[in-house]
């Protein structure tokens, strides 16, 4: 998340997928608040962004971004909710902590959460007729996140984008490498002891991909039916199909379909035929879809073997075979 601030959801009554025509966006029925989790990216914050004040989040590398809210302007029809009281959740202010301008095929939004007043002041109000979505990849692996989000709103819908953990680790490494070209090789970071083949599970690039382990933590607080697992691979091979599942999950009419995408040969990925608010095509930026370095195939194989039992467990838990083996 690629799928990918803090954030949620509007009023929990009606929602829209940002980027599609507003008039056709409202959900037909009451939809719990969604919470977008992307999991194809590195863990940027060891302690997760669920800190309780703006300063602490900023110190951890999060930006507070006001500008992106323009994407979430409701237009003339939806009315802002009255300024909410602190106790009146779910109508408390939403917050957004940008994780660096990341975006995916769905636009991200904000999460209503219990936060201290300084951060609350930075947040936009939740508006009627919107589902506000938020995407922070690190939440999925942040121990405290499930309890905190559950105590905020048990009905929060969770969306997790997962991809082959081996490719995910390499992608993660590639991203770090682009910022810090001097880091050790992927191969050397992978092992605690290369001779014995002992994997270094404390390396976040490896650790994040043990999805079954992280999911166990969420299942203590959320029923599995409240979590949608989006395949990162299918998001590339069949973006409309995968987003169809997302729209269904959120109780939205299927607005985004095949006709919204084309395959861009230069980029090597699907792109939008028309960007939001524009008539021009739009692909994700240069930081998405980077060429990965060549990794020693023995190391790749060792990682495949390492992840296999965790993947199997994850398939069992989710009832979906992601086809990573
Ligand atoms: N349409 C489209 N265009 C470009 N890239 C796409 C697309 N769909 C999925 N992907 C894959 O998304 C990967 C990057 O996701 P991130 O996790 O970095 O994104 S984010 O953090 O959620 O914003 C990125 O991983 P890398 O290839 O390693 O860069 C892509 O493989």
XYZ file of C-alpha atoms and ligand atoms in Angstrom:
356
model
C 0.000 0.000 0.000
C 0.634 -0.086 -1.317
C -2.665 0.277 -0.419
C 0.039 2.982 2.323
C -1.733 8.879 8.367
C -4.364 8.175 10.669
C -7.800 8.190 9.832
C -11.393 7.248 9.309
C -14.451 7.649 8.505
C -17.017 9.900 7.987
C -20.252 9.602 9.735
C -20.562 5.934 9.180
C -23.824 6.373 7.400
C -23.060 7.031 3.804
C -19.849 6.932 1.931
C -18.001 7.672 -1.202
C -14.933 6.382 -2.860
C -12.964 9.498 -3.420
C -12.240 10.085 -7.014
C -15.487 8.860 -8.490
C -18.420 11.085 -9.374
C -19.945 12.391 -6.206
C -23.526 12.126 -7.243
C -23.248 8.385 -7.528
C -21.075 7.813 -4.539
C -23.342 7.448 -1.616
C -23.684 4.066 -0.033
C -27.092 2.524 -0.050
C -27.035 1.577 3.591
C -25.307 2.192 6.825
C -21.657 1.443 6.406
C -19.292 1.210 9.327
C -16.272 3.361 9.105
C -13.464 2.039 6.987
C -9.833 2.051 7.789
C -7.351 1.582 5.031
C -4.259 -0.384 5.704
C -1.668 -0.898 3.056
C 0.831 -3.605 3.585
C 3.078 -3.574 0.632
C 5.372 -1.024 2.039
C 7.997 -0.799 4.689
C 7.376 -0.224 8.321
C 8.400 3.352 8.684
C 7.734 3.861 12.327
C 8.871 1.340 14.843
C 6.301 2.429 17.359
C 3.500 3.123 14.914
C 1.718 6.350 14.356
C -0.911 5.828 16.991
C 0.832 8.169 19.313
C -1.278 10.605 21.160
C -0.046 13.962 20.151
C 0.889 15.801 17.037
C 4.368 16.634 18.149
C 5.240 13.068 18.864
C 3.909 11.995 15.491
C 5.872 14.701 13.782
C 9.001 13.600 15.594
C 8.418 10.118 14.296
C 8.527 11.391 10.784
C 4.902 11.951 10.032
C 3.795 15.047 8.279
C 0.586 16.799 8.985
C -0.838 17.517 5.690
C -3.628 19.954 5.209
C -3.546 20.236 1.479
C -4.720 16.723 0.714
C -7.990 17.493 2.358
C -8.909 19.405 -0.717
C -9.422 16.035 -2.344
C -11.963 15.298 0.256
C -14.018 18.422 -0.065
C -17.542 17.230 -0.162
C -18.725 19.618 -2.815
C -21.897 21.540 -2.337
C -24.248 18.796 -1.268
C -22.955 17.096 1.881
C -23.135 19.270 4.964
C -20.442 19.414 7.622
C -21.453 17.771 10.830
C -21.794 20.024 13.840
C -18.548 20.456 15.690
C -18.419 17.269 17.647
C -17.899 16.922 21.332
C -15.025 14.890 22.624
C -17.283 12.183 23.948
C -19.595 12.070 21.021
C -17.734 9.585 18.898
C -18.190 8.628 16.106
C -18.800 12.257 15.338
C -15.480 13.395 16.680
C -12.980 15.115 14.458
C -11.009 13.052 12.092
C -7.293 13.303 11.708
C -4.903 12.682 8.950
C -1.249 12.086 9.308
C 0.325 11.838 5.957
C 2.863 9.125 5.482
C 4.597 11.095 2.816
C 2.047 11.734 0.141
C 1.437 8.096 -0.555
C -1.609 7.312 -2.516
C -3.034 4.344 -4.253
C -5.763 3.625 -6.626
C -8.120 4.704 -3.907
C -7.469 8.047 -2.314
C -6.769 7.954 1.346
C -8.478 9.965 3.989
C -8.669 10.294 7.711
C -9.268 8.242 10.775
C -11.399 9.310 13.678
C -9.499 8.374 16.731
C -9.050 9.320 20.309
C -6.340 11.872 20.185
C -5.207 14.628 22.398
C -6.576 18.097 21.671
C -3.538 19.492 19.811
C -3.763 16.818 17.158
C -7.518 16.972 17.115
C -7.236 20.626 16.229
C -5.311 19.716 13.110
C -8.041 17.514 11.808
C -10.779 18.236 9.388
C -14.320 17.569 10.335
C -16.001 14.469 9.151
C -18.619 15.259 6.604
C -21.890 13.669 5.843
C -22.012 11.574 2.724
C -18.393 10.550 2.873
C -16.506 7.555 3.989
C -13.153 8.849 5.011
C -10.393 6.417 4.355
C -6.991 6.364 5.917
C -3.970 4.385 4.989
C -1.028 3.671 7.192
C 0.814 0.476 6.375
C 2.444 0.338 9.785
C -0.857 0.021 11.642
C -1.145 -3.593 10.594
C 2.018 -4.424 12.472
C 1.558 -2.019 15.352
C 0.686 -3.964 18.445
C -1.488 -1.332 20.046
C -3.427 -0.454 16.919
C -6.220 -3.061 17.095
C -7.145 -2.253 20.686
C -7.071 1.475 20.087
C -9.060 1.368 16.902
C -11.538 -1.039 18.409
C -12.052 1.158 21.441
C -12.591 4.073 19.087
C -15.116 2.278 16.925
C -15.826 -1.417 16.889
C -17.535 -1.103 13.540
C -14.477 0.179 11.711
C -13.920 -1.679 8.486
C -10.384 -2.694 7.818
C -8.797 -3.146 4.437
C -5.419 -4.757 4.161
C -3.463 -4.903 0.929
C -1.119 -7.844 0.961
C 1.365 -9.076 -1.582
C 3.825 -11.923 -1.712
C 5.910 -11.298 1.413
C 9.134 -12.044 -0.446
C 8.397 -9.457 -3.136
C 7.168 -7.151 -0.418
C 10.463 -7.423 1.438
C 12.416 -6.692 -1.740
C 10.126 -3.774 -2.542
C 10.594 -2.460 0.959
C 14.361 -2.768 0.641
C 14.281 -1.077 -2.778
C 12.483 1.882 -1.295
C 14.979 2.229 1.539
C 17.850 1.827 -0.900
C 16.542 4.679 -3.001
C 16.890 6.946 0.018
C 19.990 5.412 1.564
C 22.171 3.992 -1.190
C 24.830 2.909 1.315
C 22.817 0.328 3.188
C 24.076 -3.275 3.190
C 22.837 -5.695 0.569
C 19.418 -7.302 0.821
C 21.124 -10.659 1.157
C 23.176 -9.621 4.147
C 20.260 -7.979 5.918
C 18.098 -11.057 5.428
C 20.196 -13.343 7.587
C 21.228 -13.370 11.185
C 23.658 -16.028 10.133
C 24.041 -16.681 6.441
C 25.925 -19.936 6.959
C 23.159 -21.504 9.000
C 20.490 -19.755 6.946
C 18.943 -18.193 10.033
C 16.599 -15.417 8.912
C 16.695 -12.113 10.731
C 13.047 -11.740 11.647
C 13.807 -8.548 13.526
C 14.434 -6.807 10.201
C 11.179 -5.000 9.530
C 11.249 -5.826 5.825
C 11.036 -9.499 6.791
C 8.908 -9.131 9.868
C 6.036 -7.287 8.229
C 5.474 -10.130 5.792
C 4.579 -12.592 8.548
C 0.963 -11.674 7.977
C -0.566 -14.509 9.990
C 1.180 -13.309 13.106
C -0.010 -9.740 12.736
C -3.515 -10.815 11.834
C -3.805 -12.842 15.025
C -3.443 -9.627 16.935
C -6.285 -7.976 14.980
C -8.574 -10.955 15.373
C -8.528 -10.445 19.116
C -10.504 -7.270 18.486
C -12.188 -7.548 15.083
C -14.159 -10.342 13.433
C -12.581 -11.607 10.255
C -15.633 -10.509 8.262
C -14.817 -6.921 9.112
C -11.474 -7.142 7.373
C -11.027 -7.186 3.621
C -7.801 -8.601 2.249
C -6.909 -7.108 -1.075
C -4.401 -8.925 -3.226
C -1.554 -6.646 -4.241
C -0.938 -8.905 -7.236
C -4.524 -8.703 -8.452
C -4.491 -4.961 -7.881
C -2.010 -4.959 -10.762
C -3.449 -7.720 -12.947
C -7.095 -6.820 -12.411
C -7.419 -3.479 -10.633
C -11.109 -3.084 -11.392
C -11.910 -6.556 -10.088
C -10.035 -5.969 -6.874
C -11.576 -2.536 -6.427
C -14.954 -4.115 -7.121
C -14.405 -6.194 -4.002
C -13.472 -3.057 -2.097
C -16.588 -1.240 -3.224
C -18.774 -4.205 -2.278
C -17.112 -4.446 1.093
C -17.820 -0.780 1.760
C -21.397 -1.129 0.627
C -20.843 1.162 -2.325
C -22.243 0.913 -5.786
C -19.634 -0.416 -8.209
C -18.611 2.839 -9.826
C -15.014 1.969 -10.589
C -14.851 -0.582 -13.357
C -12.563 -1.798 -16.104
C -13.323 1.216 -18.208
C -11.492 3.449 -15.742
C -8.141 1.744 -16.350
C -5.709 1.116 -19.129
C -2.408 -0.686 -19.084
C 0.468 1.723 -19.537
C 3.263 -0.145 -21.281
C 5.933 2.363 -20.310
C 4.991 2.269 -16.667
C 4.304 -1.439 -16.788
C 1.263 -0.981 -14.593
C -2.400 -0.139 -14.881
C -3.136 3.562 -14.807
C -6.277 5.629 -14.602
C -7.659 6.843 -17.907
C -8.671 10.067 -16.223
C -7.199 11.441 -13.062
C -9.509 12.781 -10.443
C -10.669 16.249 -11.427
C -8.867 16.072 -14.748
C -9.369 14.641 -18.187
C -5.791 13.394 -18.377
C -4.551 9.868 -17.740
C -2.818 9.281 -14.467
C -0.278 6.700 -13.390
C 1.123 6.354 -9.905
C 4.358 8.239 -9.376
C 7.961 7.209 -9.917
C 8.241 5.789 -6.431
C 5.621 3.161 -7.246
C 6.699 0.353 -9.477
C 10.439 0.770 -9.157
C 12.739 -1.793 -10.679
C 13.892 -4.145 -7.950
C 17.553 -5.092 -7.630
C 18.543 -8.617 -8.581
C 18.569 -10.740 -5.473
C 20.512 -13.961 -5.120
C 18.013 -16.686 -6.046
C 19.174 -18.899 -3.206
C 18.255 -16.177 -0.778
C 14.893 -15.710 -2.459
C 14.303 -19.455 -2.176
C 15.294 -19.482 1.477
C 12.800 -16.683 2.110
C 10.102 -18.566 0.213
C 10.691 -21.552 2.463
C 10.661 -19.343 5.505
C 7.346 -17.690 4.657
C 5.539 -20.794 3.365
C 4.087 -21.990 6.699
C 3.066 -18.457 7.642
C 1.443 -17.976 4.249
C -0.473 -21.239 4.614
C -1.693 -20.150 8.004
C -2.688 -16.775 6.575
C -4.657 -18.438 3.749
C -6.400 -20.564 6.335
C -7.240 -17.607 8.540
C -8.552 -15.469 5.690
C -10.129 -18.248 3.646
C -8.240 -16.960 0.594
C -5.389 -18.500 -1.323
C -3.209 -15.640 -2.499
C -1.107 -17.941 -4.638
C 2.273 -16.899 -3.338
C 3.756 -20.372 -3.331
N -1.056 0.722 -10.746
C 0.106 0.640 -10.116
N 1.140 1.439 -10.454
C 2.312 1.343 -9.801
N 2.543 0.489 -8.795
C 1.547 -0.324 -8.439
C 0.296 -0.286 -9.066
N -0.496 -1.199 -8.488
C 0.225 -1.785 -7.563
N 1.465 -1.277 -7.529
C 2.504 -1.704 -6.650
O 2.465 -0.821 -5.541
C 3.721 -0.906 -4.932
C 3.998 0.323 -4.125
O 3.104 0.364 -3.145
P 3.439 1.075 -1.794
O 3.132 0.143 -0.719
O 4.754 1.713 -1.881
O 2.387 2.186 -1.834
S 1.758 2.903 -0.625
O 2.686 2.903 0.439
O 0.574 2.186 -0.302
O 1.437 4.173 -1.191
C 4.698 -1.007 -6.040
O 5.738 -1.801 -5.557
P 7.165 -1.723 -6.229
O 6.992 -2.387 -7.565
O 8.065 -2.468 -5.339
O 7.528 -0.270 -6.335
C 3.920 -1.656 -7.175
O 4.341 -2.944 -7.468
